Tab-separated table of N, CA and C and ligand atoms in Angstrom:
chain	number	residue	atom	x	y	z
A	1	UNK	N	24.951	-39.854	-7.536
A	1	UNK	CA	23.491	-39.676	-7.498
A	1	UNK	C	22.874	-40.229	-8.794
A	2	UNK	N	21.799	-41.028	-8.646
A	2	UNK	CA	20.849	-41.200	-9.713
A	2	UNK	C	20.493	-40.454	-10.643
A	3	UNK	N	20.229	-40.611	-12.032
A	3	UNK	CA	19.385	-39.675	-12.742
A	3	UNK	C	17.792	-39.116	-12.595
A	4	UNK	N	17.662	-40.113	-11.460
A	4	UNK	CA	16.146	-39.945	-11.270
A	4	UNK	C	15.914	-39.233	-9.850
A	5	UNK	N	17.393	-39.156	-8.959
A	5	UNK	CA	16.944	-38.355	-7.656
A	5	UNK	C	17.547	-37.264	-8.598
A	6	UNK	N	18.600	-36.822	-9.184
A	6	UNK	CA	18.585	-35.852	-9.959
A	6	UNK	C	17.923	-34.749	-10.213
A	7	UNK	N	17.023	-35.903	-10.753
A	7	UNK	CA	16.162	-34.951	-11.873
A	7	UNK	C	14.871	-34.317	-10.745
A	8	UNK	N	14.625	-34.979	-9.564
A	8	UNK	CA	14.047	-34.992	-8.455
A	8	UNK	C	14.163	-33.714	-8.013
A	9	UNK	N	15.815	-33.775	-7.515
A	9	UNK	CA	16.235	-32.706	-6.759
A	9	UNK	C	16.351	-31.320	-7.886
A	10	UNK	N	16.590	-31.573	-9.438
A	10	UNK	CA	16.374	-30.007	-9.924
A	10	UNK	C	14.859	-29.716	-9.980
A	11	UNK	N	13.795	-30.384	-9.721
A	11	UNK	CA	12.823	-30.393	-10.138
A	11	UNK	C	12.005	-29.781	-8.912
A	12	UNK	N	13.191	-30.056	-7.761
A	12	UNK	CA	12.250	-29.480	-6.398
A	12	UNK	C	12.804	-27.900	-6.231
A	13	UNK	N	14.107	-28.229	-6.906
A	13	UNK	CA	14.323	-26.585	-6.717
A	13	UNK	C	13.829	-25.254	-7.901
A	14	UNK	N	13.515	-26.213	-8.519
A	14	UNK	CA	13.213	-25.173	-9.718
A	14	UNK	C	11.572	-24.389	-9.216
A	15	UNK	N	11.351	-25.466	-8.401
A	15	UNK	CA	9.688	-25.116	-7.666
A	15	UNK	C	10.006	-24.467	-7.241
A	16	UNK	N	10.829	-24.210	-5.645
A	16	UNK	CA	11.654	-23.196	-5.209
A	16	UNK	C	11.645	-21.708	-5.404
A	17	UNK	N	12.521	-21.535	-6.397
A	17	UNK	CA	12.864	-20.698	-6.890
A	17	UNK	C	12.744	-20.512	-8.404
A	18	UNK	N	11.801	-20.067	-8.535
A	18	UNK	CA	11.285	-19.939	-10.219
A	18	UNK	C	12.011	-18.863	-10.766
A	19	UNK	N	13.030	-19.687	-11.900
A	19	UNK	CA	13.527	-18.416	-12.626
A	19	UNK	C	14.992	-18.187	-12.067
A	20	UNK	N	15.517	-18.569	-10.714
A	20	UNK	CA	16.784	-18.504	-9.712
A	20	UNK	C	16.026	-17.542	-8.692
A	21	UNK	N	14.182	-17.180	-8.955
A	21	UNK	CA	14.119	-16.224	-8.134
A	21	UNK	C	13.893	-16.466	-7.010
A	22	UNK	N	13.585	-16.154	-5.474
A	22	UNK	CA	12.296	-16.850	-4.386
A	22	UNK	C	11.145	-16.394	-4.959
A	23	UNK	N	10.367	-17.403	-3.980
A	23	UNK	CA	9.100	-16.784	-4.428
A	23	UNK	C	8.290	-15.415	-3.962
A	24	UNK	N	7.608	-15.034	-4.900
A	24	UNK	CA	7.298	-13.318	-4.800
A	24	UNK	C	6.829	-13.270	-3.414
A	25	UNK	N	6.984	-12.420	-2.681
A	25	UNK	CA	5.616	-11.867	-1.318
A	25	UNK	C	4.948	-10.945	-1.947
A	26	UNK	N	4.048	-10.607	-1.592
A	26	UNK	CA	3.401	-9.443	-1.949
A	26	UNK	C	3.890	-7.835	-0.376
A	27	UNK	N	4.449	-7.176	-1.749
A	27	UNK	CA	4.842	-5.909	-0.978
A	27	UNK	C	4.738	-4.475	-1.287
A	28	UNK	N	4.513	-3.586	-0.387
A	28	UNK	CA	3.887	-2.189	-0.671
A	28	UNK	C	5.398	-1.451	-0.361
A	29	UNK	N	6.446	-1.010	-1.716
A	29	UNK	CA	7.494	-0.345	-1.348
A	29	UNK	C	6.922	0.913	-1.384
A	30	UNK	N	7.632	1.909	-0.444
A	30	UNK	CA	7.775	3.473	-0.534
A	30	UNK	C	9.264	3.982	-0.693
A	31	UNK	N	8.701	4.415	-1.734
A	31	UNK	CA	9.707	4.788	-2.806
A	31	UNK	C	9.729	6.641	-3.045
A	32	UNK	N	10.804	7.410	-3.951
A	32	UNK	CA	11.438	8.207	-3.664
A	32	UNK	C	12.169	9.136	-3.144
A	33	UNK	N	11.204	10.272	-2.657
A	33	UNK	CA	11.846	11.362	-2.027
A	33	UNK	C	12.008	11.113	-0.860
A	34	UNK	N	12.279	9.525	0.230
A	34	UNK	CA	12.429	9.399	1.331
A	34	UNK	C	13.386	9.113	2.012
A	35	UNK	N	13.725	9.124	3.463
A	35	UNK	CA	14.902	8.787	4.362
A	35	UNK	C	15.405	7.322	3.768
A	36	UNK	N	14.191	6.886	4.163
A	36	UNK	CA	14.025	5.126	4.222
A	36	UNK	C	13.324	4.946	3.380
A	37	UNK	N	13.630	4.021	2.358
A	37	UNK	CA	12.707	3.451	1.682
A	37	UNK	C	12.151	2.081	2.163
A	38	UNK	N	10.956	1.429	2.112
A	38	UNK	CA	10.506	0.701	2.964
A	38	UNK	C	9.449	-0.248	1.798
A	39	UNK	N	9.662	-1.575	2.132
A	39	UNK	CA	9.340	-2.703	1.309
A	39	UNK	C	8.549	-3.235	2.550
A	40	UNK	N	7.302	-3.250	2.846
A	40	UNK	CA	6.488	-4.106	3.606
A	40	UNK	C	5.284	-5.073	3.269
A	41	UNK	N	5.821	-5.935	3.760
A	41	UNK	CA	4.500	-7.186	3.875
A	41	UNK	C	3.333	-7.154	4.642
A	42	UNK	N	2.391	-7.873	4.649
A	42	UNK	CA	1.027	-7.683	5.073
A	42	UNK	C	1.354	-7.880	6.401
A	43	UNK	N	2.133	-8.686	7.167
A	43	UNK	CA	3.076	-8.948	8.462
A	43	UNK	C	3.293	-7.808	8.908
A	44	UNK	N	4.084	-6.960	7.991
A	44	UNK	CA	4.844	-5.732	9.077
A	44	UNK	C	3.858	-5.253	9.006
A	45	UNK	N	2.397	-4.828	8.036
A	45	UNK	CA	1.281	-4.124	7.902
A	45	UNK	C	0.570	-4.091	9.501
A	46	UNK	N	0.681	-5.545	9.447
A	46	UNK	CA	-0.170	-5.905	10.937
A	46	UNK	C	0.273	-5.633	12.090
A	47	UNK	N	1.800	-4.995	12.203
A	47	UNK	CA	2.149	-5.102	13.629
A	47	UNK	C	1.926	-3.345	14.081
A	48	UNK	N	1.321	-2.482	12.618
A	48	UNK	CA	1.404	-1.090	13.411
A	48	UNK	C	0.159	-0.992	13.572
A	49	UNK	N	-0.412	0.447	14.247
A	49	UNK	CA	-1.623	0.409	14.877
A	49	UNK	C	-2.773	0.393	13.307
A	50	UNK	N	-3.892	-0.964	13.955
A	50	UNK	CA	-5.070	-0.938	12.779
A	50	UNK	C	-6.244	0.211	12.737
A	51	UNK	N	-6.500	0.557	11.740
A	51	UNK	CA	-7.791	1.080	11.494
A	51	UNK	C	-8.675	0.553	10.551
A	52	UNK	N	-10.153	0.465	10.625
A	52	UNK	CA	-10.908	-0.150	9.820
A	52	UNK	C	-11.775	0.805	9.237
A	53	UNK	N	-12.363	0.665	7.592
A	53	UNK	CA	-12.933	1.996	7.420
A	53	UNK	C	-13.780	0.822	6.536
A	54	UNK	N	-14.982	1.048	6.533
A	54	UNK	CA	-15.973	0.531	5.970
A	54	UNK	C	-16.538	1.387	4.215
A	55	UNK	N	-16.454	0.722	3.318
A	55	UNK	CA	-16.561	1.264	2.435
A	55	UNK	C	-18.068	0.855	1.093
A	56	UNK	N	-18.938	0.792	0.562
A	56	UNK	CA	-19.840	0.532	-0.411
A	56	UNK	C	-19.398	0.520	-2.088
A	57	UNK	N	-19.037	-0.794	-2.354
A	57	UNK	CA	-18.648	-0.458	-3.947
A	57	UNK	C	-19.623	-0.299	-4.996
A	58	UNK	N	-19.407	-0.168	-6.069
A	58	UNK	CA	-20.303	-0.420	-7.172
A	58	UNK	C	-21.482	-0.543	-7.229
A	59	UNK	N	-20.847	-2.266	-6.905
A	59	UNK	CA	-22.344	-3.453	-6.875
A	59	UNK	C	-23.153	-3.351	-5.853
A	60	UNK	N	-22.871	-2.097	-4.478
A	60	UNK	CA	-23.566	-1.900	-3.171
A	60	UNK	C	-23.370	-2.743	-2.370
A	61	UNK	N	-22.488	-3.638	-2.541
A	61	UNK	CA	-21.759	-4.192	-1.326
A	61	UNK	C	-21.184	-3.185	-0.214
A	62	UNK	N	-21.049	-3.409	0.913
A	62	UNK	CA	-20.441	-2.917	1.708
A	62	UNK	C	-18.892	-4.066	2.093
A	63	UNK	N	-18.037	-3.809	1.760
A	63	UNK	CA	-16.761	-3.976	2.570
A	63	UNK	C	-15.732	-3.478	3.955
A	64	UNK	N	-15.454	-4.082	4.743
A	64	UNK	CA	-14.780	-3.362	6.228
A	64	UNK	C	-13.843	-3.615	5.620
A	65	UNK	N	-12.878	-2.898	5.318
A	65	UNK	CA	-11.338	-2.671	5.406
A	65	UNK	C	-10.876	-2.633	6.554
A	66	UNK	N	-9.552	-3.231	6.541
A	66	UNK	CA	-8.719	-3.045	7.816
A	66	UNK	C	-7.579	-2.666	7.327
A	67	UNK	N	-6.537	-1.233	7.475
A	67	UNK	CA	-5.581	-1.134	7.088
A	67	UNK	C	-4.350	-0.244	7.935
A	68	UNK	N	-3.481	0.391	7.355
A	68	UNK	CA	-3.069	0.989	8.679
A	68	UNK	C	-2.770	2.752	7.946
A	69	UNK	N	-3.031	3.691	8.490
A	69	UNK	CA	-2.963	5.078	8.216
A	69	UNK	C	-1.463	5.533	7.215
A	70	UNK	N	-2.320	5.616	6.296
A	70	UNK	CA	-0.718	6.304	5.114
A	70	UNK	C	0.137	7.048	5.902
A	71	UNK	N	-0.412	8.386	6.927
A	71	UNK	CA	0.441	9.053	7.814
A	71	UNK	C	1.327	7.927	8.570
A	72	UNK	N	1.010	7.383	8.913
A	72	UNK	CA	2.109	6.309	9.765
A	72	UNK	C	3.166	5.476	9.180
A	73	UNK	N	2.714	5.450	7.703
A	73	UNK	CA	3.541	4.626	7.001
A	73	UNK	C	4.831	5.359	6.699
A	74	UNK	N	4.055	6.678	6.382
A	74	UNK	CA	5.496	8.392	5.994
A	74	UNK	C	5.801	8.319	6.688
A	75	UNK	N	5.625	8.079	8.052
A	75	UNK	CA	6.423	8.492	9.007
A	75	UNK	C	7.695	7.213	9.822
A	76	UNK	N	7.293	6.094	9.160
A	76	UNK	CA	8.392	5.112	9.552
A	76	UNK	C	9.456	5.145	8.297
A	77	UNK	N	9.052	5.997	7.013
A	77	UNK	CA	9.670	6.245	5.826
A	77	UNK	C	10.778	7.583	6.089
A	78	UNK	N	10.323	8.274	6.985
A	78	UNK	CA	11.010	9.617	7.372
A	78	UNK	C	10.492	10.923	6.941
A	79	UNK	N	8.946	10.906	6.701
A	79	UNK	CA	8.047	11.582	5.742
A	79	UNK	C	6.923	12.092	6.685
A	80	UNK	N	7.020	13.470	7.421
A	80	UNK	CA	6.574	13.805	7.963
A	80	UNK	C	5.884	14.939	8.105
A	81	UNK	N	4.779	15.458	8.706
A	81	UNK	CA	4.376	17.333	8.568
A	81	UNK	C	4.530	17.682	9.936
A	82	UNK	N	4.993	18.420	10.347
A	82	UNK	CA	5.295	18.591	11.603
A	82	UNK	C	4.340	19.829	11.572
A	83	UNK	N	4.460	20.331	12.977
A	83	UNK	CA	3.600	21.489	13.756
A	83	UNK	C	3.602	22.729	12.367
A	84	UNK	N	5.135	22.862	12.235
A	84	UNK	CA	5.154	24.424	11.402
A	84	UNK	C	5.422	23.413	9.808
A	85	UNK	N	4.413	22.874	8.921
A	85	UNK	CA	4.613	22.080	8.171
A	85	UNK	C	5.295	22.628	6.952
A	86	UNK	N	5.765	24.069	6.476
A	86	UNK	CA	6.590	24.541	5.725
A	86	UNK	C	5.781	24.000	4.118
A	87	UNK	N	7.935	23.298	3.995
A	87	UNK	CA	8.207	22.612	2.990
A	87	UNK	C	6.872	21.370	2.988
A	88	UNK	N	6.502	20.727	4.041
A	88	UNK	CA	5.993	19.651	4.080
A	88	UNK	C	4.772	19.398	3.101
A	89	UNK	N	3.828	20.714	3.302
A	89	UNK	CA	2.772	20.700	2.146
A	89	UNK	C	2.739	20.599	0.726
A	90	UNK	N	4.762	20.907	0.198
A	90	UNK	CA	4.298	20.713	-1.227
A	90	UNK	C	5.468	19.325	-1.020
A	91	UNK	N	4.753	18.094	-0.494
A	91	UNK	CA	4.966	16.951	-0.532
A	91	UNK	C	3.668	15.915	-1.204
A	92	UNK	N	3.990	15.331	-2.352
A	92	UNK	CA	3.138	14.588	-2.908
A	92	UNK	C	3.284	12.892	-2.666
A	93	UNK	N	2.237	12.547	-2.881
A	93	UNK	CA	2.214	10.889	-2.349
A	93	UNK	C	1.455	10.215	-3.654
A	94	UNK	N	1.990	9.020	-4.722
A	94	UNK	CA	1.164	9.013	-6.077
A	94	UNK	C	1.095	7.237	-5.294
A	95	UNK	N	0.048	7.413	-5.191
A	95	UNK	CA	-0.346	5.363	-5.067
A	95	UNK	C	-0.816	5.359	-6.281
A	96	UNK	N	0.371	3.403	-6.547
A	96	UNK	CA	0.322	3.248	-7.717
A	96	UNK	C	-0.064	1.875	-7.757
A	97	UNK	N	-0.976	1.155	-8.763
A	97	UNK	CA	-1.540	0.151	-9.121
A	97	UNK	C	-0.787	-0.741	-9.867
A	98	UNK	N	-0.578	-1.811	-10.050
A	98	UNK	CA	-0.579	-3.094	-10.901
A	98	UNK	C	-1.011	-2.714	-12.155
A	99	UNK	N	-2.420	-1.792	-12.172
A	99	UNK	CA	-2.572	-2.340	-13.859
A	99	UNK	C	-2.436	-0.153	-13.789
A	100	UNK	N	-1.073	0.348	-13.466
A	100	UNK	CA	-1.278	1.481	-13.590
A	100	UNK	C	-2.092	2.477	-13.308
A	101	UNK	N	-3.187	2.415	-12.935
A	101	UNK	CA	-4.302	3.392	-11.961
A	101	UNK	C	-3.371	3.807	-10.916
A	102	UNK	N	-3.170	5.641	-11.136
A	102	UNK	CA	-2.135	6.271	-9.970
A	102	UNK	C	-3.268	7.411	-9.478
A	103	UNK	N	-3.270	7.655	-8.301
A	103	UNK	CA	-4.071	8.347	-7.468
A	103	UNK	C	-2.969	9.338	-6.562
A	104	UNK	N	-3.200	10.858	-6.687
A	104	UNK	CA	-1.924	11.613	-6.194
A	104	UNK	C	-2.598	12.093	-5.030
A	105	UNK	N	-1.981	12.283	-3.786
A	105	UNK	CA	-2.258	12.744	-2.699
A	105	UNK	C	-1.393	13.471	-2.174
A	106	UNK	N	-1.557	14.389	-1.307
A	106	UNK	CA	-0.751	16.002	-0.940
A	106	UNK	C	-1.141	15.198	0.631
A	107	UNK	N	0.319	15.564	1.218
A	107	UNK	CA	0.662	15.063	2.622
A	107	UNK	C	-0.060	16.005	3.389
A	108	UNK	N	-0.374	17.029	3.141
A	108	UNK	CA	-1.628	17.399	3.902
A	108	UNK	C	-2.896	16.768	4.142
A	109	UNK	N	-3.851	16.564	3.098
A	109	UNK	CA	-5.053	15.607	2.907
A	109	UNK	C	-4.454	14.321	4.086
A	110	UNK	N	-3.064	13.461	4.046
A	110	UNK	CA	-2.744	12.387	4.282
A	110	UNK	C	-2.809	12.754	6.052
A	111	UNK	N	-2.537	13.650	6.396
A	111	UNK	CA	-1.967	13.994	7.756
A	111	UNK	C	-3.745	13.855	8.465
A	112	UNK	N	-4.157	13.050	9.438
A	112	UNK	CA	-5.331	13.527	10.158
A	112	UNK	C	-5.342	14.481	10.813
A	113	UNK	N	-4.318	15.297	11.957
A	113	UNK	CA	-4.442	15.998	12.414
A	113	UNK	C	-4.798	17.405	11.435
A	114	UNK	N	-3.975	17.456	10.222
A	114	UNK	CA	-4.382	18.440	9.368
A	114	UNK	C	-5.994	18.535	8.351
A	115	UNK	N	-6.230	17.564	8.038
A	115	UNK	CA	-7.542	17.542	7.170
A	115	UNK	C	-8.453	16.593	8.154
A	116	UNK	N	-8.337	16.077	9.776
A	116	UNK	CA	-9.466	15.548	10.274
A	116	UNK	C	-10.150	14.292	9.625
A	117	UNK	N	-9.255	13.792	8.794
A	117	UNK	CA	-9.773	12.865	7.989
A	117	UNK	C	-8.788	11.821	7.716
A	118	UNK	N	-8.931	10.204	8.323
A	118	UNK	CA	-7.898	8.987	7.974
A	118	UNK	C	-8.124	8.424	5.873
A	119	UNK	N	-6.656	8.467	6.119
A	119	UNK	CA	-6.720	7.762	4.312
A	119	UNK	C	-5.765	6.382	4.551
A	120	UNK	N	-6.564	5.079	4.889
A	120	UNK	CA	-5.757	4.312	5.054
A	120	UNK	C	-4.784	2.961	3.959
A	121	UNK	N	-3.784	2.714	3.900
A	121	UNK	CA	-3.605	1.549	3.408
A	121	UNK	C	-4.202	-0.059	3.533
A	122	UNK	N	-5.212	-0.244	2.854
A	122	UNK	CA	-6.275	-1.419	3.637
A	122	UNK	C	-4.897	-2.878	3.188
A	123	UNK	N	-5.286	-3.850	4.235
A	123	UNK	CA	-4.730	-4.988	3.580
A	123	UNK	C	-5.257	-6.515	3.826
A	124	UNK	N	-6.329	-6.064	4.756
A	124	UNK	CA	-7.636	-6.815	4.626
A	124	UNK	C	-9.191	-6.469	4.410
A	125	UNK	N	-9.859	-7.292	3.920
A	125	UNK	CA	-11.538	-6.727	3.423
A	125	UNK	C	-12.033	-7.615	4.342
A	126	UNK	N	-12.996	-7.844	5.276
A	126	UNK	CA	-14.037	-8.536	6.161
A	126	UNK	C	-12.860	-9.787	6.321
A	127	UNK	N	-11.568	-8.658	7.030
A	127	UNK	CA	-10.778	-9.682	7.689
A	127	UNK	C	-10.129	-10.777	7.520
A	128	UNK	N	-9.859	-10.695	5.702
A	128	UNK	CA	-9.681	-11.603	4.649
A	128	UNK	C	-8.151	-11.355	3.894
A	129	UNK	N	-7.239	-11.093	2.903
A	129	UNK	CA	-6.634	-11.051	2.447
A	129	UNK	C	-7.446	-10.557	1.132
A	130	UNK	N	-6.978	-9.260	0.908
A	130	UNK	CA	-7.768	-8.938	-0.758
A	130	UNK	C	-7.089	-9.482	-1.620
A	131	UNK	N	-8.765	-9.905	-2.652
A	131	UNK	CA	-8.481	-10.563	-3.335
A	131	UNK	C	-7.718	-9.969	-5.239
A	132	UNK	N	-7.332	-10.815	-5.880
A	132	UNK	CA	-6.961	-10.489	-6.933
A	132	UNK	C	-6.959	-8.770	-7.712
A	133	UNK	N	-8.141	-9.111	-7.875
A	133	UNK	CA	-8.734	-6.867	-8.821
A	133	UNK	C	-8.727	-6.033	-7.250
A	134	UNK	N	-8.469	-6.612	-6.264
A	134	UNK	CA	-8.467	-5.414	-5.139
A	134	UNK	C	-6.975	-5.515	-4.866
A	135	UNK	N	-6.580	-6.889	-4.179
A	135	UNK	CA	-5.194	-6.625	-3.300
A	135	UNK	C	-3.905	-6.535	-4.099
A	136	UNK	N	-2.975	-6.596	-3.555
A	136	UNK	CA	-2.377	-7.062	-2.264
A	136	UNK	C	-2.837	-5.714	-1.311
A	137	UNK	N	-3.048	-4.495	-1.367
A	137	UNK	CA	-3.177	-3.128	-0.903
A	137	UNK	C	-4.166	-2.560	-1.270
A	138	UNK	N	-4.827	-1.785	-0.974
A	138	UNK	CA	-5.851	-0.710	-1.557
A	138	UNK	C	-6.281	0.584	-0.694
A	139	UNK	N	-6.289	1.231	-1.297
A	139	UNK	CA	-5.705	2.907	-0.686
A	139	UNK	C	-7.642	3.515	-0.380
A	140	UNK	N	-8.580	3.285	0.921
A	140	UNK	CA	-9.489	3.672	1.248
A	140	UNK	C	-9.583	4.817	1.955
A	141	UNK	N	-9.994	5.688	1.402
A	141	UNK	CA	-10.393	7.056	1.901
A	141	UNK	C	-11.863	7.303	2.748
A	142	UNK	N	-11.616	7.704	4.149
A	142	UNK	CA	-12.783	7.493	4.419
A	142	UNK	C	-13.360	9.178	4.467
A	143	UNK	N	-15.026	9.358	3.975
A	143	UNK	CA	-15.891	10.138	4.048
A	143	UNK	C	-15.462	10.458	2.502
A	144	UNK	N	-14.956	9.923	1.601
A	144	UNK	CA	-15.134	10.580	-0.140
A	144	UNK	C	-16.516	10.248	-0.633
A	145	UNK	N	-17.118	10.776	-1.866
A	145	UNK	CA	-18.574	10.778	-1.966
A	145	UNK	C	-17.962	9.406	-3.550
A	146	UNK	N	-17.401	9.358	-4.018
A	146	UNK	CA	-16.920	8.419	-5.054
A	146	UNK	C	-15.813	7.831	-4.587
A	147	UNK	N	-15.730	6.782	-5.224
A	147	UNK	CA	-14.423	5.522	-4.430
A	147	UNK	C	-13.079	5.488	-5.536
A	148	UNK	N	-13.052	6.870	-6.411
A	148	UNK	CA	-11.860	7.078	-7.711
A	148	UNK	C	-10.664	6.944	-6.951
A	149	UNK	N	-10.585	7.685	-5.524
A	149	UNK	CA	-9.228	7.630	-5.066
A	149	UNK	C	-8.750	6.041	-4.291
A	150	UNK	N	-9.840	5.550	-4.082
A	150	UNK	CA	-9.650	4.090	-3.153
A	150	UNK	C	-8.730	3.248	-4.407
A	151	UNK	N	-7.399	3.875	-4.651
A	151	UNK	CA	-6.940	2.742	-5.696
A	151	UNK	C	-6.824	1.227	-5.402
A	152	UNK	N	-7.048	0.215	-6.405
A	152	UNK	CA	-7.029	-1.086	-5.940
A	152	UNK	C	-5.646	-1.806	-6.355
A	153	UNK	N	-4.999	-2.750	-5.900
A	153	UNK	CA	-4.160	-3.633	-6.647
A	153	UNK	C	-2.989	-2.562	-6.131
A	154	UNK	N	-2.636	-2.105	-5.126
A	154	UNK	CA	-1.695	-0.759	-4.986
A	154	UNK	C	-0.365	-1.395	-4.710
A	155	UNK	N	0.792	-1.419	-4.955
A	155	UNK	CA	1.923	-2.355	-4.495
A	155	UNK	C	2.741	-0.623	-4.280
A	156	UNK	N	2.637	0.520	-4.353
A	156	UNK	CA	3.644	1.618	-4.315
A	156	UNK	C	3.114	2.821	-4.101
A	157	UNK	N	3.989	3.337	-2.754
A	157	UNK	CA	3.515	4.589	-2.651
A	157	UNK	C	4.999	4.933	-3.099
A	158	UNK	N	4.896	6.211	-4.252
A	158	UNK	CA	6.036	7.284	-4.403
A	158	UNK	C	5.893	8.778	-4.109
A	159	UNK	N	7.049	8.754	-3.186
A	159	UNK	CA	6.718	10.187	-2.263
A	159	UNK	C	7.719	10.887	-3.361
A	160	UNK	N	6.970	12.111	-3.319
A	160	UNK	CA	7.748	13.299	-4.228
A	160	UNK	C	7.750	14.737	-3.469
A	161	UNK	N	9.134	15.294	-3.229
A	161	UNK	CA	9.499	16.447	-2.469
A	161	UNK	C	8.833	17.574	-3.954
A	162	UNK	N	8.091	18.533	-3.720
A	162	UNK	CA	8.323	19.727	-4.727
A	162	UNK	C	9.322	20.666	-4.549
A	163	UNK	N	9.183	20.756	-3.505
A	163	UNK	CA	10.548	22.003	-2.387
A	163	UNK	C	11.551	21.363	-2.668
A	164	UNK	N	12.720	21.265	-3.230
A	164	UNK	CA	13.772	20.129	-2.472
A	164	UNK	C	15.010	20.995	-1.150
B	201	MTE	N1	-6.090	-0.032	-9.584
B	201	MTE	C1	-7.272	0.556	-9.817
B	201	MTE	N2	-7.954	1.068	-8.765
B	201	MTE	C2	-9.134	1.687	-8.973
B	201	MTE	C3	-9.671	1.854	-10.281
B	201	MTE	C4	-8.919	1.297	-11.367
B	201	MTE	O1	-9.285	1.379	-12.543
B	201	MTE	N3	-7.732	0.670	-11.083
B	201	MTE	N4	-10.853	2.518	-10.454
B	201	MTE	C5	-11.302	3.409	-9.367
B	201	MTE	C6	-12.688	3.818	-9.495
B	201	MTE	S1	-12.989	5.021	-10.647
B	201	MTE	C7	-13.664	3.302	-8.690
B	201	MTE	S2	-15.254	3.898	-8.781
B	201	MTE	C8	-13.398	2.237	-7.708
B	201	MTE	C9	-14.305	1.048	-7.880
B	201	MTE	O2	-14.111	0.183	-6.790
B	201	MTE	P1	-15.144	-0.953	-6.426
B	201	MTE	O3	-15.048	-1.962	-7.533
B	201	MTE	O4	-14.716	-1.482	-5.108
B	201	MTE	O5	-16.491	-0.314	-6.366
B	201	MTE	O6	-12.043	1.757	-7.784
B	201	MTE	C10	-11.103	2.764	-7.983
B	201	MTE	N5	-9.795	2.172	-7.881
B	202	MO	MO1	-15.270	5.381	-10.569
């Protein structure tokens, strides 16, 4: 081989794989106290059932989120409240940010049937891919009177048993 297809061919792989790495996806692992721990892409995001929750930031924009219910996500994790929810209530959920902003949630609040209220994982805004200071994830609570818990930039939910 040439020095110049060579240098070609390290030059296409180094694009490749930056570092020996692939290149990043963007993914929301759930992590600790679970069966399964679960690394998903905006792909697997899309194939469970959507909900959209419309939200007003700051600047008085209004944004439609589209995301899919944290309860559903625990529950393909092995993270569940069942009928007689016990142990289940002192189960904590900390969504965690990119630039560190952690927002803690009690699997009660998370459960609709229990608090009547969806808290979803968004992973599109007006049907878009969020952008940079919002995505890859962002944790929208719908009916809160302040948007503190809607964490942005969210790549991790860590489930924590208190009971063990
Ligand atoms: N990752 C991350 N998410 C965050 C914050 C933050 O500092 N970091 N601030 C919160 C607060 S206090 C508010 S009011 C809203 C602001 O969101 P907005 O820019 O869409 O209005 O984001 C919330 N989510
Ligand atoms: Mo805020």
């Amino acid at each position: 081989m040439s020095r110049a297809a060579f240098g070609l061919l390290l030059c296409i792989c180094s694009t490749a794989f930056a570092g020996g790495r692939p290149q990043a996806v963007d993914t929301l692992s759930v992590t600790g106290d679970v069966d399964t721990p679960l690394h998903l892409t905006r792909d697997d995001l899309a194939k469970y059932d959507s909900v959209k929750i419309s939200l007003t930031g700051k600047d008085g924009t209004s944004t439609t989120y589209t995301g899919v219910s944290v309860a559903d996500i625990l529950k393909k994790a092995g993270v569940v409240a069942s009928e007689h929810p016990g142990k289940a209530m002192a189960v904590s959920v900390t969504a965690v940010g990119t630039d560190g902003y952690e927002v803690v949630f009690g699997l009660g609040e998370l459960t609709p049937a229990i608090s009547g209220r969806t808290i979803i994982l968004a992973y599109l805004g007006d049907g878009k891919p969020l952008g940079a200071n919002v995505g890859p994830f962002r944790i929208v609570v719908d009916g809160d009177k302040m948007q503190a818990r809607c964490a942005r930039m969210v790549t991790e939910l860590q489930v924590t048993k208190l009971r063990k």
